[in-house]
Short mmCIF file of C-alpha atoms and ligand atoms in Angstrom, two decimals:
data_model
loop_
_atom_site.label_atom_id
_atom_site.label_comp_id
_atom_site.label_asym_id
_atom_site.label_seq_id
_atom_site.Cartn_x
_atom_site.Cartn_y
_atom_site.Cartn_z
CA MET N 1 71.19 281.69 65.62
CA SER N 2 67.71 281.20 67.05
CA THR N 3 66.02 284.11 68.73
CA TYR N 4 63.17 283.44 71.13
CA ARG N 5 60.60 286.08 71.93
CA VAL N 6 59.71 285.88 75.61
CA ALA N 7 57.03 287.89 77.41
CA VAL N 8 58.08 288.80 80.93
CA ILE N 9 55.50 289.51 83.63
CA PRO N 10 57.42 290.48 86.78
CA GLY N 11 54.14 290.97 88.69
CA ASP N 12 53.88 291.80 92.38
CA GLY N 13 55.91 291.79 95.57
CA THR N 14 59.24 290.01 95.17
CA GLY N 15 58.25 288.92 91.65
CA PRO N 16 60.35 291.63 89.94
CA GLU N 17 63.49 290.75 91.95
CA MET N 18 63.08 287.07 91.22
CA VAL N 19 62.51 287.66 87.53
CA ARG N 20 65.51 290.01 87.33
CA GLU N 21 67.80 287.20 88.52
CA GLY N 22 66.06 284.63 86.38
CA MET N 23 66.64 286.84 83.32
CA LYS N 24 70.27 287.38 84.31
CA VAL N 25 70.84 283.63 84.23
CA LEU N 26 68.82 283.18 81.04
CA GLU N 27 70.96 285.84 79.34
CA ALA N 28 74.12 284.13 80.54
CA ALA N 29 72.84 280.82 79.15
CA ALA N 30 71.95 282.44 75.82
CA LYS N 31 75.44 283.89 75.50
CA SER N 32 77.15 280.62 76.34
CA TYR N 33 74.94 278.36 74.28
CA GLY N 34 74.51 280.40 71.12
CA PHE N 35 70.93 281.64 71.00
CA SER N 36 69.32 284.93 71.86
CA LEU N 37 66.33 286.02 73.88
CA ASP N 38 64.16 288.97 73.03
CA PHE N 39 62.33 289.96 76.22
CA SER N 40 59.26 292.21 76.34
CA ARG N 41 57.89 293.37 79.67
CA PHE N 42 54.25 293.49 80.66
CA ASP N 43 53.22 295.37 83.80
CA TYR N 44 50.29 293.13 84.78
CA GLY N 45 49.79 292.88 88.52
CA GLY N 46 48.44 294.55 91.63
CA GLU N 47 50.00 297.98 91.14
CA ARG N 48 48.56 298.34 87.68
CA TYR N 49 45.17 297.20 88.92
CA LEU N 50 45.18 299.70 91.80
CA GLU N 51 46.12 302.52 89.45
CA THR N 52 43.84 301.75 86.52
CA GLY N 53 41.12 299.48 87.91
CA GLU N 54 41.90 297.07 85.10
CA VAL N 55 43.30 293.60 85.76
CA LEU N 56 44.32 292.76 82.20
CA PRO N 57 43.99 295.05 79.19
CA GLU N 58 41.44 294.04 76.59
CA ASP N 59 44.02 292.86 74.05
CA ALA N 60 46.40 291.22 76.56
CA ILE N 61 45.74 287.63 75.51
CA GLU N 62 45.96 288.46 71.80
CA GLN N 63 49.28 290.21 72.35
CA ILE N 64 50.86 287.66 74.60
CA LYS N 65 49.86 284.77 72.35
CA GLU N 66 52.44 286.01 69.88
CA TYR N 67 55.32 285.14 72.21
CA GLN N 68 57.05 281.78 72.34
CA ALA N 69 56.97 281.68 76.13
CA ILE N 70 56.04 283.70 79.20
CA PHE N 71 58.34 284.21 82.17
CA LEU N 72 56.29 285.10 85.24
CA GLY N 73 57.35 286.43 88.66
CA ALA N 74 54.47 286.40 91.13
CA ILE N 75 50.88 287.56 91.27
CA GLY N 76 49.21 288.72 94.53
CA HIS N 77 49.05 292.11 96.26
CA PRO N 78 48.20 292.74 99.94
CA GLN N 79 45.93 295.69 99.04
CA VAL N 80 43.89 293.72 96.54
CA ARG N 81 41.15 291.35 97.70
CA PRO N 82 42.26 287.69 97.28
CA GLY N 83 41.01 286.16 94.07
CA ILE N 84 40.90 289.25 91.87
CA LEU N 85 44.45 289.10 90.58
CA GLU N 86 44.77 285.33 90.83
CA GLN N 87 41.66 284.77 88.76
CA GLY N 88 42.01 287.85 86.59
CA ILE N 89 45.64 287.33 85.63
CA LEU N 90 47.10 283.94 86.52
CA LEU N 91 44.09 281.72 85.91
CA ARG N 92 42.97 283.83 82.96
CA LEU N 93 46.34 283.30 81.25
CA ARG N 94 46.29 279.58 82.02
CA PHE N 95 42.76 279.19 80.68
CA ASP N 96 42.78 281.54 77.72
CA LEU N 97 46.15 280.29 76.49
CA ASP N 98 44.90 276.73 77.08
CA GLN N 99 47.91 275.82 79.18
CA TYR N 100 46.32 272.54 80.09
CA ILE N 101 49.28 271.06 81.92
CA ASN N 102 50.86 272.30 85.11
CA LEU N 103 54.21 270.57 85.32
CA ARG N 104 55.96 270.51 88.67
CA PRO N 105 59.22 268.67 89.17
CA VAL N 106 59.93 267.67 92.78
CA LYS N 107 63.65 267.14 93.04
CA LEU N 108 65.94 267.37 96.03
CA TYR N 109 69.30 268.84 95.02
CA PRO N 110 72.52 267.78 96.73
CA GLY N 111 73.35 270.09 99.58
CA ILE N 112 69.72 270.96 100.30
CA ASP N 113 68.08 269.81 103.50
CA SER N 114 64.75 268.13 103.10
CA PRO N 115 62.48 268.21 106.16
CA LEU N 116 62.08 264.47 105.54
CA LYS N 117 64.46 262.68 107.86
CA GLY N 118 66.92 260.36 106.18
CA LYS N 119 65.92 261.22 102.61
CA ALA N 120 68.63 262.00 100.09
CA PRO N 121 68.56 263.35 96.51
CA GLU N 122 68.18 259.83 95.09
CA ASP N 123 64.96 259.41 97.12
CA ILE N 124 63.20 262.61 96.06
CA ASP N 125 62.97 262.91 92.30
CA PHE N 126 59.52 262.82 90.77
CA VAL N 127 57.26 265.01 88.67
CA VAL N 128 53.63 266.00 89.14
CA VAL N 129 51.51 266.50 86.02
CA ARG N 130 48.51 268.55 87.14
CA GLU N 131 45.53 269.18 84.89
CA ASN N 132 45.41 272.97 84.63
CA THR N 133 42.17 274.10 82.96
CA GLU N 134 39.29 272.12 84.48
CA GLY N 135 38.12 270.52 87.73
CA LEU N 136 37.14 272.78 90.60
CA TYR N 137 39.06 275.62 88.97
CA ALA N 138 36.64 275.82 86.03
CA GLY N 139 34.50 278.32 87.96
CA SER N 140 31.29 276.37 87.61
CA GLY N 141 28.69 276.94 90.31
CA GLY N 142 27.20 279.85 92.14
CA ILE N 143 25.62 281.25 95.26
CA LEU N 144 21.91 281.42 95.91
CA ARG N 145 20.22 283.55 98.58
CA LYS N 146 23.56 285.04 99.56
CA GLY N 147 23.78 286.35 103.09
CA THR N 148 20.58 284.67 104.24
CA PRO N 149 20.26 281.63 106.51
CA HIS N 150 19.18 279.70 103.42
CA GLU N 151 22.31 280.47 101.48
CA VAL N 152 23.46 277.76 99.08
CA ALA N 153 26.97 277.65 97.62
CA VAL N 154 27.78 275.20 94.84
CA GLN N 155 31.22 274.70 93.33
CA GLU N 156 31.36 271.97 90.75
CA SER N 157 34.29 269.98 89.45
CA ILE N 158 34.23 269.89 85.66
CA ASN N 159 35.97 266.94 84.04
CA THR N 160 35.69 266.47 80.31
CA ARG N 161 36.83 263.37 78.46
CA MET N 162 38.86 265.61 76.15
CA GLY N 163 40.49 267.48 79.03
CA VAL N 164 41.26 264.36 81.01
CA GLU N 165 42.51 262.48 77.98
CA ARG N 166 44.94 265.15 76.79
CA CYS N 167 46.32 265.46 80.30
CA LEU N 168 46.79 261.70 80.64
CA ARG N 169 48.43 261.44 77.23
CA PHE N 170 50.84 264.20 78.16
CA ALA N 171 51.66 262.38 81.40
CA PHE N 172 52.23 259.02 79.70
CA ASP N 173 54.44 260.62 77.04
CA TYR N 174 56.33 262.61 79.64
CA CYS N 175 56.90 259.52 81.77
CA ARG N 176 58.22 257.63 78.75
CA ALA N 177 60.52 260.46 77.66
CA ARG N 178 61.82 260.91 81.20
CA GLY N 179 63.03 257.34 81.02
CA LYS N 180 63.43 256.71 84.75
CA LYS N 181 61.20 254.26 86.64
CA LYS N 182 58.59 254.44 83.88
CA LYS N 183 55.78 254.40 86.39
CA LEU N 184 52.75 256.66 86.17
CA THR N 185 50.62 257.05 89.29
CA LEU N 186 47.08 258.36 88.89
CA CYS N 187 46.24 260.31 92.03
CA GLY N 188 42.48 260.44 92.56
CA LYS N 189 39.67 259.62 94.94
CA THR N 190 37.70 256.89 93.21
CA ASN N 191 36.17 255.75 96.49
CA VAL N 192 34.23 258.98 97.03
CA LEU N 193 34.36 261.14 93.89
CA THR N 194 32.73 258.34 91.98
CA TYR N 195 31.78 260.39 88.92
CA ALA N 196 34.84 262.52 88.28
CA PHE N 197 37.41 259.86 89.02
CA ASP N 198 35.42 257.15 87.32
CA LEU N 199 36.05 259.11 84.13
CA TRP N 200 39.73 259.63 85.02
CA GLU N 201 40.24 255.98 85.93
CA ARG N 202 38.57 254.59 82.80
CA ALA N 203 40.49 256.96 80.56
CA PHE N 204 43.71 256.05 82.38
CA ARG N 205 43.12 252.34 81.78
CA GLU N 206 42.11 252.77 78.15
CA ILE N 207 44.92 255.13 77.17
CA GLY N 208 47.35 253.12 79.25
CA GLU N 209 46.97 250.23 76.81
CA GLU N 210 48.85 252.32 74.28
CA TYR N 211 51.77 252.51 76.70
CA PRO N 212 52.70 248.91 77.51
CA ASP N 213 56.17 250.03 78.63
CA ILE N 214 54.77 252.24 81.40
CA GLU N 215 53.72 250.75 84.72
CA LYS N 216 50.25 251.96 85.70
CA ASP N 217 49.67 252.75 89.32
CA TYR N 218 46.81 254.31 91.26
CA GLY N 219 46.63 256.02 94.66
CA HIS N 220 43.86 257.86 96.48
CA VAL N 221 45.01 261.41 97.16
CA ASP N 222 44.98 260.95 100.94
CA ALA N 223 47.30 257.97 100.60
CA VAL N 224 49.49 259.70 98.01
CA VAL N 225 50.30 262.51 100.45
CA MET N 226 51.30 259.95 103.08
CA TRP N 227 53.64 258.18 100.65
CA MET N 228 55.10 261.49 99.50
CA VAL N 229 56.29 261.96 103.06
CA LYS N 230 57.09 258.38 104.00
CA ASP N 231 58.35 256.88 100.72
CA PRO N 232 58.90 259.63 98.15
CA GLU N 233 61.20 257.26 96.25
CA TYR N 234 58.07 255.31 95.32
CA PHE N 235 57.08 257.92 92.72
CA ASP N 236 58.21 258.65 89.20
CA VAL N 237 55.41 260.66 87.57
CA ILE N 238 52.08 261.48 89.24
CA VAL N 239 49.10 262.66 87.19
CA THR N 240 46.11 264.28 88.88
CA ASP N 241 43.32 266.81 88.61
CA ASN N 242 43.63 270.54 89.16
CA MET N 243 42.68 270.77 92.84
CA PHE N 244 44.56 267.72 94.07
CA GLY N 245 47.51 268.84 91.97
CA ASP N 246 47.48 272.25 93.59
CA ILE N 247 47.59 270.73 97.05
CA ILE N 248 50.09 267.94 96.55
CA THR N 249 52.58 270.17 94.73
CA ASP N 250 52.91 272.47 97.73
CA LEU N 251 53.78 269.39 99.75
CA GLY N 252 56.19 268.48 96.96
CA ALA N 253 57.82 271.91 97.15
CA ILE N 254 58.38 271.56 100.87
CA ILE N 255 59.98 268.14 100.65
CA GLN N 256 62.38 269.37 97.96
CA GLY N 257 63.53 272.16 100.25
CA GLY N 258 60.82 274.79 100.06
CA MET N 259 59.38 277.58 97.95
CA GLY N 260 62.86 279.02 97.46
CA ILE N 261 63.63 276.36 94.89
CA ALA N 262 60.31 275.12 93.50
CA ALA N 263 59.39 275.99 89.91
CA GLY N 264 56.62 275.03 87.55
CA GLY N 265 55.49 275.30 83.98
CA ASN N 266 52.01 275.96 82.61
CA ILE N 267 52.20 274.13 79.34
CA ASN N 268 50.26 274.29 76.12
CA PRO N 269 52.24 271.89 73.93
CA SER N 270 51.12 273.67 70.78
CA GLY N 271 50.81 277.22 72.07
CA THR N 272 52.38 279.69 74.47
CA SER N 273 53.55 278.22 77.77
CA MET N 274 54.31 280.08 80.98
CA PHE N 275 57.01 279.38 83.56
CA GLU N 276 56.98 280.56 87.16
CA PRO N 277 58.43 280.11 90.61
CA ILE N 278 55.61 278.49 92.54
CA GLY N 279 55.94 280.53 95.72
CA GLY N 280 53.85 283.65 96.10
CA SER N 281 54.72 287.34 95.98
CA ALA N 282 56.13 287.36 99.58
CA PRO N 283 55.15 291.01 100.25
CA LYS N 284 57.10 291.26 103.48
CA TYR N 285 60.42 290.74 101.68
CA THR N 286 59.68 293.06 98.78
CA GLY N 287 62.53 295.25 97.60
CA GLN N 288 65.02 294.04 100.21
CA ASN N 289 67.15 291.91 97.91
CA VAL N 290 66.84 288.96 100.32
CA ILE N 291 64.42 286.65 98.51
CA ASN N 292 65.84 283.44 97.07
CA PRO N 293 65.80 283.68 93.26
CA LEU N 294 66.62 280.00 92.64
CA ALA N 295 62.97 279.13 92.00
CA SER N 296 62.83 281.73 89.24
CA ILE N 297 66.16 280.54 87.87
CA CYS N 298 64.82 276.96 87.81
CA ALA N 299 61.68 278.23 86.03
CA GLY N 300 64.05 279.73 83.46
CA SER N 301 65.67 276.34 83.01
CA MET N 302 62.25 274.78 82.39
CA LEU N 303 61.47 277.53 79.88
CA LEU N 304 64.62 276.79 77.89
CA ASP N 305 63.95 273.06 78.03
CA HIS N 306 60.49 273.73 76.63
CA LEU N 307 61.91 275.88 73.82
CA GLY N 308 64.22 273.02 72.87
CA GLU N 309 67.43 274.49 74.33
CA LYS N 310 68.02 271.31 76.31
CA GLU N 311 71.75 271.73 76.81
CA ALA N 312 71.41 275.24 78.19
CA ALA N 313 68.50 274.13 80.39
CA GLN N 314 70.60 271.35 81.89
CA ALA N 315 73.54 273.68 82.36
CA ILE N 316 71.34 276.01 84.44
CA GLU N 317 70.21 273.08 86.54
CA GLN N 318 73.82 271.99 87.05
CA ALA N 319 74.80 275.52 88.04
CA VAL N 320 71.91 275.67 90.54
CA MET N 321 73.06 272.36 92.01
CA ALA N 322 76.61 273.63 92.31
CA VAL N 323 75.42 276.75 94.13
CA CYS N 324 73.21 274.68 96.41
CA SER N 325 75.95 272.32 97.46
CA GLY N 326 78.48 274.23 99.41
CA LYS N 327 77.71 277.84 98.65
CA ILE N 328 74.38 279.03 99.97
CA LYS N 329 73.58 278.34 103.61
CA SER N 330 69.82 278.06 103.45
CA LEU N 331 67.08 278.38 100.86
CA SER N 332 65.09 280.75 103.07
CA ALA N 333 64.79 284.45 102.35
CA GLY N 334 67.33 286.41 104.36
CA ARG N 335 69.25 283.33 105.47
CA MET N 336 71.06 282.39 102.30
CA GLY N 337 74.33 284.06 103.31
CA TYR N 338 74.04 286.01 100.04
CA SER N 339 71.67 288.61 98.65
CA THR N 340 69.17 287.90 95.87
CA SER N 341 71.44 289.46 93.25
CA GLU N 342 74.52 287.65 94.55
CA VAL N 343 72.78 284.29 94.21
CA GLY N 344 71.92 285.22 90.61
CA ASP N 345 75.56 286.20 90.03
CA LEU N 346 76.83 282.91 91.48
CA VAL N 347 74.62 280.84 89.20
CA ALA N 348 75.44 282.94 86.13
CA ALA N 349 79.17 282.79 86.87
CA HIS N 350 79.11 279.02 87.32
CA LEU N 351 77.20 278.62 84.11
CA GLN N 352 79.71 280.66 82.14
CA GLN N 353 82.67 278.81 83.62
CA THR N 354 81.32 275.40 82.76
CA ALA N 355 80.33 276.40 79.23
CA VAL N 356 83.82 277.42 78.11
C1 LIG K 401 49.41 277.72 92.17
C2 LIG K 401 48.73 278.77 92.97
C3 LIG K 401 47.48 279.19 92.22
C4 LIG K 401 46.60 277.96 92.06
C5 LIG K 401 46.70 280.34 92.87
C6 LIG K 401 47.59 281.54 93.13
C7 LIG K 401 45.50 280.73 92.07
O1 LIG K 401 48.44 278.31 94.24
O2 LIG K 401 49.93 278.04 91.08
O3 LIG K 401 49.46 276.57 92.61
O4 LIG K 401 45.79 277.66 92.94
O5 LIG K 401 46.73 277.29 91.04
MN1 LIG K 402 49.11 276.30 94.63
#
């Protein structure tokens, strides 16, 4: 029987409640599908920072590297200045573990209302592959003459051939393996960002020659967001840079029903990857057992898929779909008709029933 060692970072706000339910479902899947999970908890987050003044311990990256995956709740604390925890924990883990892909499925499940009028599950089913270690997130730039009328702020987008190429290759391979429309859309801005997206576009064309079975498509980011709303069925896989990916995946989350259901993976194909619900720490709902844990449960499904437990991963997705159609009333916190722990129980119970 395989045993997977998973680092758990519950984090801030509703993170711990979400992760608790995610782990409940992961345990149920392990039991039903014949593998085991060895979880270790790490207390990284706002509370720890406020107590100790330290965002991540010195040896955090070395320690966490030893795990096969990371299961994350949420990072962000109302008493900590924005940026400190996000950069010091979330982005640090992404960068130092070289999780160069941020994978975000956008899928409308049956029974969930999309804010897009007239769109059904068959219309909203695509995946965004976001570059996760470069671009505007690289932290290149600085401020000169701060606080004076002559202040200058520069924030540069870093795009390396290596970084762009490995992201594109991942996207082409992913699109092929997904086996749906076999269309890869590069989302860029070649008409204005004529350096960065020149590199992206050339690499896309060159690497694309190795994938004759994949249709190559291009859209400027401002057009892509229009199509995501008007014709989401147009898309299969979208590949884009870090900043555009950040923005368009929040739109993606909303059209699939909201932050209550949206999950993502920070992937290093040959290292330690990290899976998370993409909503924030929702401080106002903390500790009330009202937050929707489905996003964390879906992140758990992605984690198992990544570890190679495909059957169990699919079973979790099926159980989530079953709970979405018919059972829960709304994906919004406090309006589900069930508590956080009850939603976890429903998914776990469905999973166990279908496995036997
Ligand atoms: C996300 C988040 C992060 C990002 C923040 C919290 C740093 O918005 O995962 O999309 O910008 O990448
Ligand atoms: Mn974001």
